[in-house]
Coordinates of C-alpha atoms and ligand atoms in Angstrom, one line a residue:
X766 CA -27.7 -32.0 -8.5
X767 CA -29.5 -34.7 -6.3
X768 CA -27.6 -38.4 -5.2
X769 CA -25.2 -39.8 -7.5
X770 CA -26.8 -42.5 -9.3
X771 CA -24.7 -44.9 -11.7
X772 CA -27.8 -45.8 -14.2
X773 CA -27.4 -48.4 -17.3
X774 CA -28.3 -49.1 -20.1
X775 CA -29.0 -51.5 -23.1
X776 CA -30.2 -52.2 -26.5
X777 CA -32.3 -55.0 -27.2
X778 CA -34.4 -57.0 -30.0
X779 CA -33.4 -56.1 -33.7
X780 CA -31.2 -53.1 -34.5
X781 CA -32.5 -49.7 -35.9
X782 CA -31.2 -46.3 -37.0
X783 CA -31.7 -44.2 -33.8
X784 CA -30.3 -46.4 -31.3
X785 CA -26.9 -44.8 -31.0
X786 CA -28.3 -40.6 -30.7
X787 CA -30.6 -42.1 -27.9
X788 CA -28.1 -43.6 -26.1
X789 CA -26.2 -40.3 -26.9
X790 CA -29.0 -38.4 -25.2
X791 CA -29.0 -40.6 -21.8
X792 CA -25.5 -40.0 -21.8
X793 CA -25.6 -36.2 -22.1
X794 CA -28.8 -35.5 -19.8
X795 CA -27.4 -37.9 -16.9
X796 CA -24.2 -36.8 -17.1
X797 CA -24.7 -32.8 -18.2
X798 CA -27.9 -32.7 -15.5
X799 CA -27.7 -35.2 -12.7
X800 CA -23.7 -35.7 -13.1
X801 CA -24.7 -39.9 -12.5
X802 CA -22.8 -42.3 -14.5
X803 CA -23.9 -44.7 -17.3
X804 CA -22.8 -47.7 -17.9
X805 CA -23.6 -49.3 -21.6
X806 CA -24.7 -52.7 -21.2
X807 CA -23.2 -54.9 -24.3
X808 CA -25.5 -57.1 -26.3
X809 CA -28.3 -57.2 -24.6
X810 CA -28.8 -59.3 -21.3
X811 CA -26.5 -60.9 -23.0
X812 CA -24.0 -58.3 -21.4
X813 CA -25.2 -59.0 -17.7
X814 CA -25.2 -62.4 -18.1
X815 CA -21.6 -62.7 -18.1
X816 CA -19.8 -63.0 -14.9
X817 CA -18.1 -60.1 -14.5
X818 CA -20.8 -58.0 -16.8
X819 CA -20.0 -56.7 -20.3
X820 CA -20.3 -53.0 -19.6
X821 CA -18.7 -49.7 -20.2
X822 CA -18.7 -46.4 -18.9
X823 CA -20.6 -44.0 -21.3
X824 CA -19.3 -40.1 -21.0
X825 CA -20.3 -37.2 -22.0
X826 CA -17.7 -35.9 -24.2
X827 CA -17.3 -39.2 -25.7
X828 CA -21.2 -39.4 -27.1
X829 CA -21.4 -36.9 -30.1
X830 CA -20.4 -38.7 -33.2
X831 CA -23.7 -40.9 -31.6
X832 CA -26.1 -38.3 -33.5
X833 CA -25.4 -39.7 -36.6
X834 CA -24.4 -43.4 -36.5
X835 CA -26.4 -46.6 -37.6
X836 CA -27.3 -49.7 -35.5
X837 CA -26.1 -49.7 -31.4
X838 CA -22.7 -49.5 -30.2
X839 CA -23.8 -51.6 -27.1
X840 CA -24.7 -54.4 -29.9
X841 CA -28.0 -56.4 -29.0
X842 CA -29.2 -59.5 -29.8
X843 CA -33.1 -60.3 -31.0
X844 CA -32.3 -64.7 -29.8
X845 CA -32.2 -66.2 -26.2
X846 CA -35.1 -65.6 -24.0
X847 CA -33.3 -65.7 -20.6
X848 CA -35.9 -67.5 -19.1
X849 CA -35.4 -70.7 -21.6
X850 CA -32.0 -70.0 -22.9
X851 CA -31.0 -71.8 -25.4
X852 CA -27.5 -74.0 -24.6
X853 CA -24.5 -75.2 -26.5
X854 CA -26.1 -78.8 -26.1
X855 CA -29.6 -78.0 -27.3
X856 CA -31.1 -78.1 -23.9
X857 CA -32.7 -74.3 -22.4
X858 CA -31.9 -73.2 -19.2
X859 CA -33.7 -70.3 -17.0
X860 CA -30.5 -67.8 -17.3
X861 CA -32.4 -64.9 -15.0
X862 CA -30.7 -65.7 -12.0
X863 CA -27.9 -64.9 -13.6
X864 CA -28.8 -61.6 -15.4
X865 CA -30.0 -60.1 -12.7
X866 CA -26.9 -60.8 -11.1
X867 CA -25.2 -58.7 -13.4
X868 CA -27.2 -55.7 -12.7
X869 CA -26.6 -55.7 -8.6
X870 CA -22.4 -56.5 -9.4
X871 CA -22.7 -53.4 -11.7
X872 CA -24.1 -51.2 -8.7
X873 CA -27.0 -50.1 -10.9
X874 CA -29.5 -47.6 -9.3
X875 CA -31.9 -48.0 -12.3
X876 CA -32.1 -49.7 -15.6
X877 CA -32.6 -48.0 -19.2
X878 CA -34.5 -51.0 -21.6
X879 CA -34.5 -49.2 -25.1
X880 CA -36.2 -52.4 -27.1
X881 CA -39.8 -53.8 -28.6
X882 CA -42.5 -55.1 -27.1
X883 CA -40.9 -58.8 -26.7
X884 CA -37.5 -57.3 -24.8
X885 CA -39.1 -55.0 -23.1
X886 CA -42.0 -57.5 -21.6
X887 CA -38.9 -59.9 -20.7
X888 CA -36.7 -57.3 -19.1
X889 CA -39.8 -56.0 -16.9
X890 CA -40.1 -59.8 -15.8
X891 CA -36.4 -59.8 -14.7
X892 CA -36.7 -56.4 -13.0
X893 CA -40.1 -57.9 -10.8
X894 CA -38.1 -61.2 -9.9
X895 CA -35.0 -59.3 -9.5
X896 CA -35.7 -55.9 -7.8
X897 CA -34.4 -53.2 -10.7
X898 CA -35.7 -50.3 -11.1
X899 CA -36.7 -50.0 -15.2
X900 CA -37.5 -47.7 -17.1
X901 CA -38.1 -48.6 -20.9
X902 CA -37.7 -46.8 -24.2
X903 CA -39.9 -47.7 -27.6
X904 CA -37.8 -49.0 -30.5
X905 CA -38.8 -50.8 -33.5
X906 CA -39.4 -50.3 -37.3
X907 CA -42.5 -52.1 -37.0
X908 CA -43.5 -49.4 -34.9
X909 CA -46.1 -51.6 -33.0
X910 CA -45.5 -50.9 -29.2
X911 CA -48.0 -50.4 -27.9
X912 CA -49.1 -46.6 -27.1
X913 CA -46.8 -44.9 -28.4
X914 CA -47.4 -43.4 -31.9
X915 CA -44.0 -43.7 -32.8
X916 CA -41.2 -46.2 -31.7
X917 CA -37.0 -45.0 -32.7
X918 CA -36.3 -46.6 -36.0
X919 CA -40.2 -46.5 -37.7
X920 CA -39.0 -42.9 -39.2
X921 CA -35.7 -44.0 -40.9
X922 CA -37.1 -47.6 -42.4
X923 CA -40.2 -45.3 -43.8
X924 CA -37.3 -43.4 -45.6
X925 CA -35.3 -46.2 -47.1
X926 CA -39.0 -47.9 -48.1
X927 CA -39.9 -44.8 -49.9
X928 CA -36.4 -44.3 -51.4
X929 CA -36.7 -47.7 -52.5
X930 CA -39.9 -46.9 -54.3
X931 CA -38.8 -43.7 -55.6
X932 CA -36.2 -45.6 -57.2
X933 CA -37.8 -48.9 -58.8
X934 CA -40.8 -46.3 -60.4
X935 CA -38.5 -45.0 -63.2
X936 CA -37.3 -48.8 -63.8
X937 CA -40.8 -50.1 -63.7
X938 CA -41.8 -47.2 -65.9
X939 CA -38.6 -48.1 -68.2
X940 CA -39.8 -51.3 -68.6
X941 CA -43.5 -51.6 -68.5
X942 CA -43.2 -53.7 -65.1
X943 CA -45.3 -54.5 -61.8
X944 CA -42.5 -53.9 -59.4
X945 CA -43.1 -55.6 -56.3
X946 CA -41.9 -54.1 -52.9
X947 CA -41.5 -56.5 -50.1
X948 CA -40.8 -54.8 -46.9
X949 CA -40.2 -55.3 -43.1
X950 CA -42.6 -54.9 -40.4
X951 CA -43.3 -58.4 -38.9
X952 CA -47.2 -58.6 -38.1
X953 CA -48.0 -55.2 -38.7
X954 CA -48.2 -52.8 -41.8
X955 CA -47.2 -50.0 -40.9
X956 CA -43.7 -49.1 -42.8
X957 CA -45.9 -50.8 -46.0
X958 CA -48.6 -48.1 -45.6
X959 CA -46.5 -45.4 -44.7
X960 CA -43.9 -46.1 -47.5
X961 CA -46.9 -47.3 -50.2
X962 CA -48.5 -43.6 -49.6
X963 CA -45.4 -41.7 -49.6
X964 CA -44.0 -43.4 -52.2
X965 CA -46.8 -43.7 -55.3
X966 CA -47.8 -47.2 -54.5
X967 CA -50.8 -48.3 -56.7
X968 CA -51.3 -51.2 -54.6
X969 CA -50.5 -51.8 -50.7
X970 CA -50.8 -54.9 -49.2
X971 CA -50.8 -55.4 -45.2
X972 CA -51.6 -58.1 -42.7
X973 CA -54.6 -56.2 -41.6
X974 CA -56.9 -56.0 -44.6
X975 CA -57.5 -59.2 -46.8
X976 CA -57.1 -58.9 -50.8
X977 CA -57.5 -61.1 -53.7
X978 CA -55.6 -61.5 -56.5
X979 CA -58.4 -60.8 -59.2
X980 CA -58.6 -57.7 -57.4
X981 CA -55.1 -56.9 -57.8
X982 CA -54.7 -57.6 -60.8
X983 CA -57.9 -55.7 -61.8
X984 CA -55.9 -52.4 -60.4
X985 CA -53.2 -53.1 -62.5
X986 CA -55.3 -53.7 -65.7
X987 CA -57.5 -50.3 -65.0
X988 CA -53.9 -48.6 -65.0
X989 CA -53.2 -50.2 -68.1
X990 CA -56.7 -49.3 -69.8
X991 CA -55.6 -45.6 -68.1
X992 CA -52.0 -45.9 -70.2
X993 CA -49.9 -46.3 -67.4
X994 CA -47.7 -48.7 -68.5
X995 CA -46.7 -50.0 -64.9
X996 CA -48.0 -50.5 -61.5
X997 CA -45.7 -50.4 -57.9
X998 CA -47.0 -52.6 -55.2
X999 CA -45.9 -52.6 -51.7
X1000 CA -46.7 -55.3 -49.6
X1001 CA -45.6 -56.3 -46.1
X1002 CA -43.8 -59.6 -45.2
X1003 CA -46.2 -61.1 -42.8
X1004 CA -49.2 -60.7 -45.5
X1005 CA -50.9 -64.2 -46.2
X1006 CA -51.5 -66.2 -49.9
X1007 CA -54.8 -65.3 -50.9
X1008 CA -55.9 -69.2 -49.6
X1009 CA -54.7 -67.7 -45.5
X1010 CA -51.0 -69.4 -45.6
X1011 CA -48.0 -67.8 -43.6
X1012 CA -45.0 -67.8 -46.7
X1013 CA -41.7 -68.3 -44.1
X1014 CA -38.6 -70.2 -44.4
X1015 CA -36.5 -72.2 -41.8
X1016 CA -33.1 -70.9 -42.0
X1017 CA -30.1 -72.8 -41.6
X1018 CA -30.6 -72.3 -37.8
X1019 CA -33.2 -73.8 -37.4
X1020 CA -35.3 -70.3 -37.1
X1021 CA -38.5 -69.5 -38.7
X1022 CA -38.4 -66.5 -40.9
X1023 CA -41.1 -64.3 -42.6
X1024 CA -40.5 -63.8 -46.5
X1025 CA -41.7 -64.8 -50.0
X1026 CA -45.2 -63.1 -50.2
X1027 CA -43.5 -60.5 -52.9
X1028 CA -43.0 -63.7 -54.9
X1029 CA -46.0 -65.5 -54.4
X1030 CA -47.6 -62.1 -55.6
X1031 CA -45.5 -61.9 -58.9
X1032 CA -46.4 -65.1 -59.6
X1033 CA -49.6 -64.9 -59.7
X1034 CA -49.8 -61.9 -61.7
X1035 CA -47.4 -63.0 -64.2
X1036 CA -49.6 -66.6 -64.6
X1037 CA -52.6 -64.4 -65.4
X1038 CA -50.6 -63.0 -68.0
X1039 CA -51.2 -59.6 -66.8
X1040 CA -47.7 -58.0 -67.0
X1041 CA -44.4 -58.6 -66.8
X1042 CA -43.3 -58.6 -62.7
X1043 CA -40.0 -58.2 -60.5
X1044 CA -39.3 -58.5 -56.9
X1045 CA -37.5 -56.6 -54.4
X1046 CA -37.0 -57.7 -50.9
X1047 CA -35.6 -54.8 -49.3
X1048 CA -34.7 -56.8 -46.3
X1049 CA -31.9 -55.4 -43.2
X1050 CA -31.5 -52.0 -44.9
X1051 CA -34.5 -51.1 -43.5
X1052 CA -32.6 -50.8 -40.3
X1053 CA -29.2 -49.6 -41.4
X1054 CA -27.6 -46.2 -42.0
X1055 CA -27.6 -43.2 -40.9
X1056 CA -30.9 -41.9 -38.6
X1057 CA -33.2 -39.8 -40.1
X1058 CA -33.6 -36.4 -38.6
X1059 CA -37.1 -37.7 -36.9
X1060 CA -35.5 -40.3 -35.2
X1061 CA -32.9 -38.5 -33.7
X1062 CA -35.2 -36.3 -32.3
X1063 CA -37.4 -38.9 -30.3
X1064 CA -34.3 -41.0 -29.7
X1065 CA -33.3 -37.4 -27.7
X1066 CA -36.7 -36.6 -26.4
X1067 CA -37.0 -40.4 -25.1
X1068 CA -33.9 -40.0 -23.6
X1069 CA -34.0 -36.8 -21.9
X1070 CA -37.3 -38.2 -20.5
X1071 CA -36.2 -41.7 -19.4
X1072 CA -33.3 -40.0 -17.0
X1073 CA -35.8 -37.6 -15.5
X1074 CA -38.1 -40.4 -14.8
X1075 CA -35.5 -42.0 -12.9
X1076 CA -34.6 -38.9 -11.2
X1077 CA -38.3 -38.3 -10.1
X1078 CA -37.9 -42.2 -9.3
X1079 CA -40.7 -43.2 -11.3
X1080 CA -39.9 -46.8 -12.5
X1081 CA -41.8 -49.8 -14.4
X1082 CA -42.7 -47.2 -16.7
X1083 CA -41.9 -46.7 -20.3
X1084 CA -41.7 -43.4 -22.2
X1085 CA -44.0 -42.5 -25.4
X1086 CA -44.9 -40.1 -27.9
X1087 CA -48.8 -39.0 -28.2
X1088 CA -49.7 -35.7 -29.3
X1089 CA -46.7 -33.9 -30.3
X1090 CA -45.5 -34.8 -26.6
X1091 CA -43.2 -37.5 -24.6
X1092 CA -45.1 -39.1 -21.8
X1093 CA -44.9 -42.1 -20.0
X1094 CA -47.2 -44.8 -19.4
X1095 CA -46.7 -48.0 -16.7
X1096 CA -44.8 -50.9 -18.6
X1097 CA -47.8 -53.3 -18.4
X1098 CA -49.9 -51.1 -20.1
X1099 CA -47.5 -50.4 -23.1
X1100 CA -47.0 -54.6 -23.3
X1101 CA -50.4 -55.3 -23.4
X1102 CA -51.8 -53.2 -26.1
X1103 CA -50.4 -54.5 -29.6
X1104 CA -50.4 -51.6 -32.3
X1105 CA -51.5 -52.7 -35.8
X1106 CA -52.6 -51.0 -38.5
X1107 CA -56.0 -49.5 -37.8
X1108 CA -58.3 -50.3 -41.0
X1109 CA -60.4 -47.7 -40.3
X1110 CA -57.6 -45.2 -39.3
X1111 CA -56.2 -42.4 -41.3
X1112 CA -53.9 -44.0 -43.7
X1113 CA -56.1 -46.3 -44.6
X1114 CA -58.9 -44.0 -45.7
X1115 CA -56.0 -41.5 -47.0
X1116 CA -54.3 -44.2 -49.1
X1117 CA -57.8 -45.6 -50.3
X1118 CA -58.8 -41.6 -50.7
X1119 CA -56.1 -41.9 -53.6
X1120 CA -56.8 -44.6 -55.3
X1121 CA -55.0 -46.9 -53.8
X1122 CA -56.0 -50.6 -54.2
X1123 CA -55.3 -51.9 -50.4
X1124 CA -57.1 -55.0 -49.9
X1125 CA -60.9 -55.6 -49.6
Ligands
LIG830 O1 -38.7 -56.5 -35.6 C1 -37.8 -55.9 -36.5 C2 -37.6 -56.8 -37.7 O2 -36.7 -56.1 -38.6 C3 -38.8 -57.3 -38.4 O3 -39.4 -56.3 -39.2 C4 -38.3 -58.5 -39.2 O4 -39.3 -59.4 -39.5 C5 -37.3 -59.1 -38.2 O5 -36.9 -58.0 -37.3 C6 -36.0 -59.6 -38.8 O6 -35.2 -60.1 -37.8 P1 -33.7 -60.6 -38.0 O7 -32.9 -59.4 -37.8 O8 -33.6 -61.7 -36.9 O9 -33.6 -61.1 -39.4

């Protein structure tokens, strides 16, 4: 056992199943291993803001029910850049100061990020201005860090997608329907590929390959003229009308929000009088419930391997999984490689090698 270290951590950017058994694993290895402390950071930088810090101490025989829990017990938060925070009076301040504050009243040795690309670019800018030593973990069910194949929460959201889809097929079937799948993934495509293949998708749609309407509903005629008396279609939320427009929505906030592709899509199908359609927006479950086995695991292997960085005092660098293995790779290079959908990669060519109509 080397120095004693006291070593935080945080959740940041959109929940995910996975969260909880990777905090679980810090706990364990830097308590079990090293015997340092953790402190959980609450919501975010949210939690360091605050004068004194939000933060608990994490321990090892508290952690286990962890393994199997949705979402973050340290809450998070997805709003408020801290450099242009937004203020009860509608102005924005630059709130950094003020996190990094938190961190040096805390007594932190080193910093645990587990967030996207977005939190974990702004918490590497605080720890630059502000002297931490970082370390970052991948999570997101878009699973596009850079990188890193994989990213906690990708596995579970691929389950509830292909659940989903497992589960409309008999109604479609009941019915004679095009069932239309709207799912999660912000830019990218990848739970709509992943859960489209899995699932029996006739038809994926994703931000990275352009389609057209004639030719989707010339899939779901050539099913017809086949007797297949539906047609499932997966498409992801950030895919465009056929014309190039982004569907979103202002909320009640104020906020822009992706949605309404699944139906523009039924629409247009059920104009051209080429069946009868329904939409399902599957929406936040995506990220709720229980983890799937696969996440637990890389939440634990991210873990494990984000306290021994710190103990081998390797910092600015975030953790990922390529080729069956956890490495690491410096923080700048994970931020500035964006991971979409390849078009020529192997889902594409598997899910076209199947028949799968996925855009021209
Ligand atoms: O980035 C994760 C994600 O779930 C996206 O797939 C989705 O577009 C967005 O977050 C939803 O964010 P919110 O939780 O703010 O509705």
């Amino acid at each position: 056992m080397g120095e004693q270290k006291r070593v935080g951590i945080l959740t940041s950017g959109g929940d995910c199943a996975g969260l909880n058994p990777t905090i679980r694993a810090v706990v364990l290895r830097a308590g079990k291993q090293y015997g340092w402390e953790v402190m959980g950071i609450r919501q975010a930088t949210h939690g360091l803001m605050k004068d004194p810090p939000d933060a608990v101490v994490l321990k090892p025989n508290q952690v286990d029910p962890l393994l199997t829990a949705g979402g973050t017990m340290l809450g998070t938060t997805n709003k408020g850049n801290p450099f242009a925070f937004p203020m009860p009076d509608g102005s924005v301040l630059d709130r950094s100061e003020d996190i990094i504050a938190g961190y040096h009243t805390l007594g932190l040795d080193a910093l645990i990020g587990i967030g996207g690309d977005g939190s974990i670019a702004i918490l590497r800018k605080l720890a630059q201005q502000g002297n931490w030593n970082l370390v970052g973990i991948p999570k997101t069910i878009d699973n596009d860090v850079g990188v890193t194949e994989r990213s906690v929460g990708f596995d579970t959201a691929v389950n509830i997608a292909t659940e989903a889809l497992d589960r409309l097929q008999f109604t479609a079937a009941s019915h004679s329907r095009v069932i239309i799948l709207e799912v999660m993934g912000r830019d990218a495509g990848h739970i709509a590929i992943s859960a489209g293949i899995a699932g029996g998708a006739d038809i994926i749609l994703i931000p990275e390959i352009p389609y057209t309407i004639d030719n989707v509903c010339a899939k779901i005629k050539e099913r017809q003229q086949q007797g297949k008396n539906y047609s499932l279609i997966v498409v992801a939320e950030a895919v465009r009308t056929e014309g190039g427009d982004a569907l979103t929505h202002t909320d009640g906030l104020g906020e822009c929000r992706l949605g309404g592709i699944g139906q523009y899509l039924s629409e247009q199908i059920c104009g051209r009088h080429v069946a009868e359609t329904r939409v399902t927006v599957l929406g936040h479950v995506q990220r709720g419930g229980m983890p799937s086995p696969s996440d637990r695991l890389i939440g634990a292997a991210f873990g494990v391997a984000a306290v021994d960085l710190i103990a081998a005092e390797q910092f600015d660098q975030m953790v990922t999984w390529q080729n069956r293995q956890v490495l690491s790779v410096p923080i700048t290079e994970a931020i500035a490689h964006y991971r979409a959908v390849d078009p020529k990669g192997t889902l594409v060519k598997t899910a076209q090698g199947l028949g799968i109509y996925l855009g021209d």
